[in-house]
Amino acid sequence: MSNISVSRFKPVVYVIALALLGPLLCIKFGPCTLNASEVITFERVAPKHRESYAPAVQRAAAAVVSIHTKIDVPVAEHPLLRDPFFRHFFGGQDQQQFNRKETQPGLGSGVVVHKEGYVLTNYHVIQNASSIKIALSTGEELEGTVVGTDPETDLAVLKINAGKSKLAVIPLGYSDKLEVGDIVLAIGNPLGIGQTVTQGVISATKRTNVGLNTFENYLQTDASINPGNSGGALIDSEGNLIGINTAIVTNGMAANQGIGFAIPIDWALDVLQQLIADGQVVRGWLGITLRELNPELRDELKYAEGDGVVIAGIARQGPAQKAGLAPGDILVSINNQKIGSIAELLQITAQLKPETHYPISAVRNGQMMDFRVLVGKRPKPDN
């Protein structure tokens, strides 16, 4: 009875086992043919027109590099080590052994702007660096040398030698043609995770009084920019370089608030050319400090209407003093260019050629006066 029962149910067991193990056997030993009624099909649709900035990225991204620096930072010594009495217990070691330094890594981005290996980046990316390594988009790493720096615009030019390798060079666009609302893309190495592309719009142009540098004329964008993006490319929708990403606004809690600043390429190009040619940027100088006009100053100086900036201080025997200008004068034009703010005056003056005479108009005691100033050379800033 027992044997008959077992033999009767064996085929059922085999069927159940096959049903359970069948899919596994198909995976293990190859495709199986299923019944048409058992196959679930899904409908797929190819886009008629793909909205993409891939061509722009492909045109520019190969020329964007990562910059790795090493910076030697002094290590604070214990206050007791400054006392000769306590130093005696350290075996009479010399001063150099107490002036220790540690090496800290730095990270940023840059853009290859010329086939000869010139790389444009931010000054703060390579400031005080003891070594500079530049990683190309291909992964190749090269030694970078400093051609010149301009701390007052936060720009620097590096050079790499790629040997026989052909460098990818980014095409340069025109930043003065940009309008608020134009699509832009930021390319760089944020947070060291690798080359990344983010997209946004131009939020504002000619942004000044940000408080980052002496000379400011920023493009503002909401394209996501984070630490490591500094010195990288801001490109237009066709892949042309229109700015160098420089800074972001943070609230101290988050890295990015959707407010980023880039140095426009029209502004950077003049600096780039001067640094390559001479290793420095030469600017005009008047030898004055300035204040913006406000209602109180207007009342005090009897200047109710009109643009201009006020001379707050003047360098002895500087160009302005030699020309007859004095504190309290309201500068309204230089070289026949009207002045509406301190930022405008700085930009105009910077473009003047040293050792050249230029006309200046100023208001003194309510009277318009004309002067002629021999512009000097702007002193180098303390780095």
CSV table of C-alpha atoms in Angstrom, one decimal:
chain,number,residue,atom,x,y,z
A,1,MET,CA,0.0,0.0,0.0
A,2,SER,CA,2.8,2.3,0.9
A,3,ASN,CA,4.7,1.6,-2.3
A,4,ILE,CA,1.7,2.1,-4.5
A,5,SER,CA,1.1,5.5,-2.8
A,6,VAL,CA,4.6,6.8,-3.5
A,7,SER,CA,4.8,5.7,-7.1
A,8,ARG,CA,1.4,7.3,-7.8
A,9,PHE,CA,2.5,10.8,-6.5
A,10,LYS,CA,6.1,10.9,-8.0
A,11,PRO,CA,5.1,12.7,-11.3
A,12,VAL,CA,3.3,15.4,-9.3
A,13,VAL,CA,6.4,16.0,-7.2
A,14,TYR,CA,8.6,16.3,-10.3
A,15,VAL,CA,6.2,18.8,-11.9
A,16,ILE,CA,6.2,21.0,-8.8
A,17,ALA,CA,10.0,20.8,-8.6
A,18,LEU,CA,10.4,21.8,-12.2
A,19,ALA,CA,8.1,24.8,-11.8
A,20,LEU,CA,10.1,26.0,-8.9
A,21,LEU,CA,13.6,25.3,-10.3
A,22,GLY,CA,12.8,26.2,-14.0
A,23,PRO,CA,13.6,29.9,-13.8
A,24,LEU,CA,16.9,29.1,-12.0
A,25,LEU,CA,17.8,26.6,-14.6
A,26,CYS,CA,17.1,29.1,-17.4
A,27,ILE,CA,19.4,31.6,-15.8
A,28,LYS,CA,22.1,29.0,-15.2
A,29,PHE,CA,22.1,27.1,-18.5
A,30,GLY,CA,20.7,29.6,-21.0
A,31,PRO,CA,17.5,31.1,-22.3
A,32,CYS,CA,14.3,29.2,-22.1
A,33,THR,CA,11.3,29.4,-24.4
A,34,LEU,CA,8.2,30.7,-22.6
A,35,ASN,CA,4.6,30.6,-23.7
A,36,ALA,CA,3.5,33.8,-25.4
A,37,SER,CA,0.8,34.1,-22.8
A,38,GLU,CA,3.4,34.2,-20.0
A,39,VAL,CA,5.6,37.1,-21.5
A,40,ILE,CA,4.8,40.6,-20.3
A,41,THR,CA,5.7,43.3,-22.8
A,42,PHE,CA,6.4,47.0,-22.2
A,43,GLU,CA,5.9,49.8,-24.6
A,44,ARG,CA,9.0,52.1,-25.1
A,45,VAL,CA,9.1,55.5,-26.8
A,46,ALA,CA,12.1,57.1,-28.4
A,47,PRO,CA,12.3,61.0,-28.0
A,48,LYS,CA,11.5,62.8,-31.2
A,49,HIS,CA,13.8,65.6,-30.2
A,50,ARG,CA,16.3,65.3,-27.3
A,51,GLU,CA,16.9,68.6,-25.4
A,52,SER,CA,20.5,68.4,-24.4
A,53,TYR,CA,23.6,70.5,-23.8
A,54,ALA,CA,25.9,67.5,-24.4
A,55,PRO,CA,27.4,69.1,-27.5
A,56,ALA,CA,28.4,72.2,-25.5
A,57,VAL,CA,29.9,70.1,-22.7
A,58,GLN,CA,31.8,68.0,-25.2
A,59,ARG,CA,33.2,71.1,-26.8
A,60,ALA,CA,34.5,72.5,-23.5
A,61,ALA,CA,35.0,69.8,-20.9
A,62,ALA,CA,38.2,68.3,-22.2
A,63,ALA,CA,39.9,71.6,-21.6
A,64,VAL,CA,38.8,71.9,-17.9
A,65,VAL,CA,41.5,70.6,-15.5
A,66,SER,CA,41.8,69.8,-11.8
A,67,ILE,CA,44.5,71.5,-9.8
A,68,HIS,CA,46.0,69.8,-6.8
A,69,THR,CA,48.3,71.9,-4.6
A,70,LYS,CA,50.4,71.5,-1.5
A,71,ILE,CA,50.7,74.3,1.0
A,72,ASP,CA,53.2,74.5,3.8
A,73,VAL,CA,51.4,75.8,6.9
A,74,PRO,CA,53.2,76.8,10.1
A,75,VAL,CA,52.3,74.7,13.1
A,76,ALA,CA,51.6,76.8,16.3
A,77,GLU,CA,54.2,75.9,18.9
A,78,HIS,CA,53.2,75.6,22.6
A,79,PRO,CA,53.6,78.9,24.4
A,80,LEU,CA,56.0,77.4,26.9
A,81,LEU,CA,58.5,76.6,24.1
A,82,ARG,CA,59.0,80.3,23.6
A,83,ASP,CA,60.6,80.5,27.1
A,84,PRO,CA,64.4,79.7,27.0
A,85,PHE,CA,64.1,78.1,30.4
A,86,PHE,CA,61.7,75.4,29.2
A,87,ARG,CA,63.5,75.0,25.9
A,88,HIS,CA,66.5,73.9,28.0
A,89,PHE,CA,64.7,70.7,28.8
A,90,PHE,CA,64.4,69.8,25.1
A,91,GLY,CA,68.1,69.2,24.7
A,92,GLY,CA,69.1,72.7,23.4
A,93,GLN,CA,67.4,72.1,20.0
A,94,ASP,CA,67.8,75.0,17.6
A,95,GLN,CA,65.0,77.4,16.6
A,96,GLN,CA,64.3,75.7,13.3
A,97,GLN,CA,63.3,72.5,15.0
A,98,PHE,CA,60.5,74.5,16.8
A,99,ASN,CA,59.3,76.3,13.7
A,100,ARG,CA,57.6,73.3,12.3
A,101,LYS,CA,55.3,73.2,9.3
A,102,GLU,CA,52.8,70.8,8.0
A,103,THR,CA,51.7,70.2,4.4
A,104,GLN,CA,48.0,70.7,3.6
A,105,PRO,CA,46.4,69.7,0.3
A,106,GLY,CA,44.5,72.2,-1.8
A,107,LEU,CA,42.0,71.6,-4.6
A,108,GLY,CA,40.6,73.7,-7.5
A,109,SER,CA,40.0,73.8,-11.2
A,110,GLY,CA,41.4,75.5,-14.2
A,111,VAL,CA,40.9,76.0,-17.9
A,112,VAL,CA,43.4,75.4,-20.8
A,113,VAL,CA,43.1,78.5,-22.8
A,114,HIS,CA,46.0,78.2,-25.3
A,115,LYS,CA,47.6,75.4,-27.2
A,116,GLU,CA,51.0,76.3,-25.6
A,117,GLY,CA,49.8,75.0,-22.3
A,118,TYR,CA,48.5,78.2,-20.6
A,119,VAL,CA,45.9,77.5,-17.9
A,120,LEU,CA,43.7,80.2,-16.4
A,121,THR,CA,42.5,79.8,-12.8
A,122,ASN,CA,41.9,81.7,-9.6
A,123,TYR,CA,44.8,83.2,-7.6
A,124,HIS,CA,43.4,81.8,-4.4
A,125,VAL,CA,43.6,78.3,-5.8
A,126,ILE,CA,47.4,78.4,-6.1
A,127,GLN,CA,48.2,81.0,-3.4
A,128,ASN,CA,51.2,80.1,-1.3
A,129,ALA,CA,51.4,76.7,-3.0
A,130,SER,CA,54.7,74.8,-2.7
A,131,SER,CA,53.8,72.4,-5.5
A,132,ILE,CA,51.1,72.4,-8.2
A,133,LYS,CA,49.9,69.3,-10.1
A,134,ILE,CA,47.4,69.7,-12.9
A,135,ALA,CA,45.3,66.7,-13.9
A,136,LEU,CA,44.0,66.7,-17.4
A,137,SER,CA,40.5,65.3,-18.3
A,138,THR,CA,42.4,62.3,-19.8
A,139,GLY,CA,43.7,61.5,-16.3
A,140,GLU,CA,47.3,62.5,-17.1
A,141,GLU,CA,48.9,64.6,-14.4
A,142,LEU,CA,51.5,67.3,-15.2
A,143,GLU,CA,53.6,69.7,-13.2
A,144,GLY,CA,52.3,73.3,-13.2
A,145,THR,CA,54.4,76.4,-13.1
A,146,VAL,CA,53.2,79.9,-12.2
A,147,VAL,CA,53.4,82.4,-15.1
A,148,GLY,CA,51.9,85.3,-13.2
A,149,THR,CA,49.3,86.2,-10.6
A,150,ASP,CA,46.9,89.1,-10.1
A,151,PRO,CA,45.5,89.1,-6.5
A,152,GLU,CA,43.4,92.2,-7.1
A,153,THR,CA,41.2,90.3,-9.6
A,154,ASP,CA,41.9,86.8,-8.1
A,155,LEU,CA,43.3,85.5,-11.4
A,156,ALA,CA,46.4,83.5,-12.1
A,157,VAL,CA,48.0,81.9,-15.2
A,158,LEU,CA,49.8,78.6,-15.0
A,159,LYS,CA,51.8,76.7,-17.7
A,160,ILE,CA,52.0,73.0,-18.4
A,161,ASN,CA,54.2,71.0,-20.8
A,162,ALA,CA,52.2,68.3,-22.4
A,163,GLY,CA,55.1,67.2,-24.6
A,164,LYS,CA,54.0,65.8,-27.9
A,165,SER,CA,50.4,65.3,-26.6
A,166,LYS,CA,47.9,67.7,-28.1
A,167,LEU,CA,46.1,69.7,-25.5
A,168,ALA,CA,42.4,70.4,-25.7
A,169,VAL,CA,41.8,74.1,-25.7
A,170,ILE,CA,38.5,75.8,-24.8
A,171,PRO,CA,37.0,78.3,-27.2
A,172,LEU,CA,36.6,81.8,-25.8
A,173,GLY,CA,33.3,83.5,-26.0
A,174,TYR,CA,32.0,87.1,-25.3
A,175,SER,CA,30.7,87.9,-21.8
A,176,ASP,CA,29.7,91.4,-22.7
A,177,LYS,CA,26.9,90.0,-24.9
A,178,LEU,CA,25.3,88.0,-22.0
A,179,GLU,CA,21.9,88.8,-20.8
A,180,VAL,CA,20.1,87.9,-17.5
A,181,GLY,CA,18.3,84.6,-18.2
A,182,ASP,CA,20.9,83.2,-20.6
A,183,ILE,CA,21.6,79.5,-20.0
A,184,VAL,CA,25.1,78.7,-18.6
A,185,LEU,CA,26.9,75.6,-17.5
A,186,ALA,CA,29.6,75.3,-14.8
A,187,ILE,CA,32.4,72.7,-15.2
A,188,GLY,CA,34.9,71.8,-12.5
A,189,ASN,CA,35.9,69.4,-9.8
A,190,PRO,CA,33.6,70.2,-6.9
A,191,LEU,CA,34.6,68.6,-3.5
A,192,GLY,CA,37.2,66.5,-5.4
A,193,ILE,CA,34.5,64.0,-6.7
A,194,GLY,CA,35.6,64.4,-10.3
A,195,GLN,CA,34.6,66.5,-13.3
A,196,THR,CA,31.0,67.7,-12.9
A,197,VAL,CA,28.7,69.8,-15.0
A,198,THR,CA,25.9,71.9,-13.4
A,199,GLN,CA,23.4,74.1,-15.2
A,200,GLY,CA,21.8,77.4,-14.4
A,201,VAL,CA,21.2,80.9,-15.8
A,202,ILE,CA,22.8,84.3,-15.7
A,203,SER,CA,21.2,85.9,-12.6
A,204,ALA,CA,22.9,89.3,-12.9
A,205,THR,CA,25.8,91.0,-14.8
A,206,LYS,CA,28.4,93.6,-13.7
A,207,ARG,CA,27.9,92.7,-10.0
A,208,THR,CA,30.1,94.9,-7.8
A,209,ASN,CA,30.5,95.6,-4.1
A,210,VAL,CA,30.6,91.9,-3.3
A,211,GLY,CA,33.6,92.5,-1.1
A,212,LEU,CA,35.8,89.7,-2.6
A,213,ASN,CA,38.5,91.7,-4.5
A,214,THR,CA,39.7,95.2,-5.3
A,215,PHE,CA,38.4,95.0,-8.8
A,216,GLU,CA,34.9,93.4,-9.2
A,217,ASN,CA,32.7,93.0,-12.2
A,218,TYR,CA,31.1,89.6,-11.7
A,219,LEU,CA,28.6,87.5,-13.5
A,220,GLN,CA,26.2,86.1,-11.0
A,221,THR,CA,24.7,82.6,-11.7
A,222,ASP,CA,22.6,80.0,-9.9
A,223,ALA,CA,24.5,77.2,-11.5
A,224,SER,CA,25.6,75.0,-8.6
A,225,ILE,CA,29.2,75.9,-7.6
A,226,ASN,CA,31.0,74.3,-4.7
A,227,PRO,CA,34.5,74.2,-3.2
A,228,GLY,CA,36.8,72.7,-5.9
A,229,ASN,CA,34.9,74.6,-8.7
A,230,SER,CA,37.1,77.7,-8.2
A,231,GLY,CA,39.0,78.4,-11.3
A,232,GLY,CA,36.8,76.2,-13.5
A,233,ALA,CA,34.8,77.1,-16.5
A,234,LEU,CA,31.5,78.9,-16.9
A,235,ILE,CA,30.4,78.3,-20.5
A,236,ASP,CA,27.4,79.4,-22.6
A,237,SER,CA,25.0,77.0,-24.3
A,238,GLU,CA,27.3,76.5,-27.2
A,239,GLY,CA,30.4,75.5,-25.1
A,240,ASN,CA,32.3,78.9,-25.2
A,241,LEU,CA,34.1,80.1,-22.1
A,242,ILE,CA,32.4,83.2,-20.8
A,243,GLY,CA,33.6,83.2,-17.2
A,244,ILE,CA,35.9,81.8,-14.5
A,245,ASN,CA,34.0,80.5,-11.5
A,246,THR,CA,35.3,82.2,-8.4
A,247,ALA,CA,33.1,82.3,-5.3
A,248,ILE,CA,29.7,81.4,-3.8
A,249,VAL,CA,27.5,82.9,-1.1
A,250,THR,CA,26.9,80.7,1.9
A,251,ASN,CA,25.0,81.1,5.1
A,252,GLY,CA,27.6,79.1,7.1
A,253,MET,CA,25.5,75.9,7.0
A,254,ALA,CA,25.2,74.8,3.4
A,255,ALA,CA,27.8,74.9,0.7
A,256,ASN,CA,25.7,76.4,-2.0
A,257,GLN,CA,22.8,78.9,-1.9
A,258,GLY,CA,22.3,79.3,-5.6
A,259,ILE,CA,24.4,82.5,-5.7
A,260,GLY,CA,27.7,82.1,-7.4
A,261,PHE,CA,30.1,84.6,-9.0
A,262,ALA,CA,32.3,84.3,-12.1
A,263,ILE,CA,34.9,86.6,-13.5
A,264,PRO,CA,33.7,87.5,-17.0
A,265,ILE,CA,36.1,86.4,-19.8
A,266,ASP,CA,36.2,89.9,-21.3
A,267,TRP,CA,37.5,91.1,-18.0
A,268,ALA,CA,39.9,88.2,-17.5
A,269,LEU,CA,41.3,88.2,-21.1
A,270,ASP,CA,43.2,91.5,-20.5
A,271,VAL,CA,44.7,90.1,-17.3
A,272,LEU,CA,45.6,86.9,-19.1
A,273,GLN,CA,47.4,88.6,-21.9
A,274,GLN,CA,49.3,90.9,-19.6
A,275,LEU,CA,50.4,88.0,-17.3
A,276,ILE,CA,51.6,86.0,-20.3
A,277,ALA,CA,53.5,88.9,-21.8
A,278,ASP,CA,55.0,90.5,-18.6
A,279,GLY,CA,54.2,88.2,-15.7
A,280,GLN,CA,52.3,91.1,-14.0
A,281,VAL,CA,49.4,93.5,-14.6
A,282,VAL,CA,50.1,97.2,-14.9
A,283,ARG,CA,47.3,99.6,-13.9
A,284,GLY,CA,46.9,103.3,-13.5
A,285,TRP,CA,46.9,104.9,-10.1
A,286,LEU,CA,45.7,108.3,-8.7
A,287,GLY,CA,46.8,108.0,-5.1
A,288,ILE,CA,43.4,108.6,-3.4
A,289,THR,CA,40.9,106.9,-1.1
A,290,LEU,CA,37.2,107.3,-1.8
A,291,ARG,CA,33.8,107.4,-0.3
A,292,GLU,CA,30.4,106.9,-2.0
A,293,LEU,CA,28.0,109.8,-2.0
A,294,ASN,CA,25.2,109.5,0.6
A,295,PRO,CA,22.6,112.0,1.7
A,296,GLU,CA,24.7,113.3,4.6
A,297,LEU,CA,27.7,113.9,2.4
A,298,ARG,CA,25.5,115.6,-0.2
A,299,ASP,CA,24.3,118.1,2.4
A,300,GLU,CA,27.7,118.7,3.8
A,301,LEU,CA,29.3,119.2,0.4
A,302,LYS,CA,26.3,121.1,-1.1
A,303,TYR,CA,25.9,118.6,-3.9
A,304,ALA,CA,22.2,117.8,-4.0
A,305,GLU,CA,22.1,116.0,-7.4
A,306,GLY,CA,24.4,114.3,-9.8
A,307,ASP,CA,26.8,111.3,-9.8
A,308,GLY,CA,30.3,111.1,-8.5
A,309,VAL,CA,32.5,109.9,-5.7
A,310,VAL,CA,34.2,111.8,-2.9
A,311,ILE,CA,37.9,112.0,-2.3
A,312,ALA,CA,38.3,110.9,1.4
A,313,GLY,CA,42.1,110.9,1.5
A,314,ILE,CA,45.0,111.7,-0.7
A,315,ALA,CA,48.6,110.4,-1.0
A,316,ARG,CA,51.3,113.0,-0.4
A,317,GLN,CA,53.0,113.8,-3.7
A,318,GLY,CA,50.8,111.4,-5.4
A,319,PRO,CA,49.3,112.0,-8.9
A,320,ALA,CA,46.1,113.5,-7.6
A,321,GLN,CA,47.7,115.9,-5.2
A,322,LYS,CA,50.2,117.0,-7.8
A,323,ALA,CA,47.3,117.7,-10.1
A,324,GLY,CA,45.7,120.0,-7.5
A,325,LEU,CA,42.9,117.7,-6.2
A,326,ALA,CA,42.1,117.6,-2.5
A,327,PRO,CA,40.0,115.7,0.1
A,328,GLY,CA,36.3,116.7,-0.2
A,329,ASP,CA,36.4,117.1,-4.0
A,330,ILE,CA,33.7,115.2,-5.8
A,331,LEU,CA,35.1,113.3,-8.9
A,332,VAL,CA,32.5,113.3,-11.7
A,333,SER,CA,34.6,112.2,-14.7
A,334,ILE,CA,38.0,110.8,-15.7
A,335,ASN,CA,39.2,110.9,-19.3
A,336,ASN,CA,35.7,112.1,-20.3
A,337,GLN,CA,34.1,108.9,-18.7
A,338,LYS,CA,31.4,109.6,-16.1
A,339,ILE,CA,31.8,108.2,-12.6
A,340,GLY,CA,28.8,106.7,-10.9
A,341,SER,CA,30.5,104.7,-8.1
A,342,ILE,CA,33.8,103.7,-6.6
A,343,ALA,CA,33.8,100.5,-8.6
A,344,GLU,CA,33.4,102.4,-11.8
A,345,LEU,CA,36.2,104.8,-10.9
A,346,LEU,CA,38.6,101.9,-10.0
A,347,GLN,CA,37.8,100.2,-13.3
A,348,ILE,CA,38.4,103.4,-15.4
A,349,THR,CA,41.6,104.3,-13.5
A,350,ALA,CA,43.0,100.8,-13.8
A,351,GLN,CA,42.8,101.0,-17.6
A,352,LEU,CA,44.6,104.3,-17.8
A,353,LYS,CA,48.2,104.2,-19.0
A,354,PRO,CA,50.8,105.2,-16.4
A,355,GLU,CA,53.0,108.2,-17.1
A,356,THR,CA,50.2,109.7,-19.3
A,357,HIS,CA,48.2,112.8,-18.7
A,358,TYR,CA,44.4,112.6,-18.5
A,359,PRO,CA,41.6,115.2,-17.9
A,360,ILE,CA,39.6,115.0,-14.6
A,361,SER,CA,36.5,116.9,-13.7
A,362,ALA,CA,35.6,117.5,-10.0
A,363,VAL,CA,33.1,119.6,-8.0
A,364,ARG,CA,34.6,121.7,-5.2
A,365,ASN,CA,32.4,124.0,-3.1
A,366,GLY,CA,29.6,123.6,-5.6
A,367,GLN,CA,31.8,124.7,-8.5
A,368,MET,CA,32.9,122.4,-11.4
A,369,MET,CA,36.7,122.4,-11.9
A,370,ASP,CA,38.9,120.8,-14.5
A,371,PHE,CA,42.3,119.2,-13.7
A,372,ARG,CA,44.9,117.4,-15.6
A,373,VAL,CA,46.6,114.5,-13.9
A,374,LEU,CA,49.7,112.5,-14.7
A,375,VAL,CA,48.7,109.0,-13.9
A,376,GLY,CA,51.1,106.8,-11.9
A,377,LYS,CA,51.6,103.1,-11.7
A,378,ARG,CA,49.4,101.2,-9.2
A,379,PRO,CA,51.6,99.7,-6.4
A,380,LYS,CA,51.6,95.9,-6.1
A,381,PRO,CA,49.3,94.7,-3.3
A,382,ASP,CA,50.6,92.9,-0.3
A,383,ASN,CA,49.9,89.2,-0.9
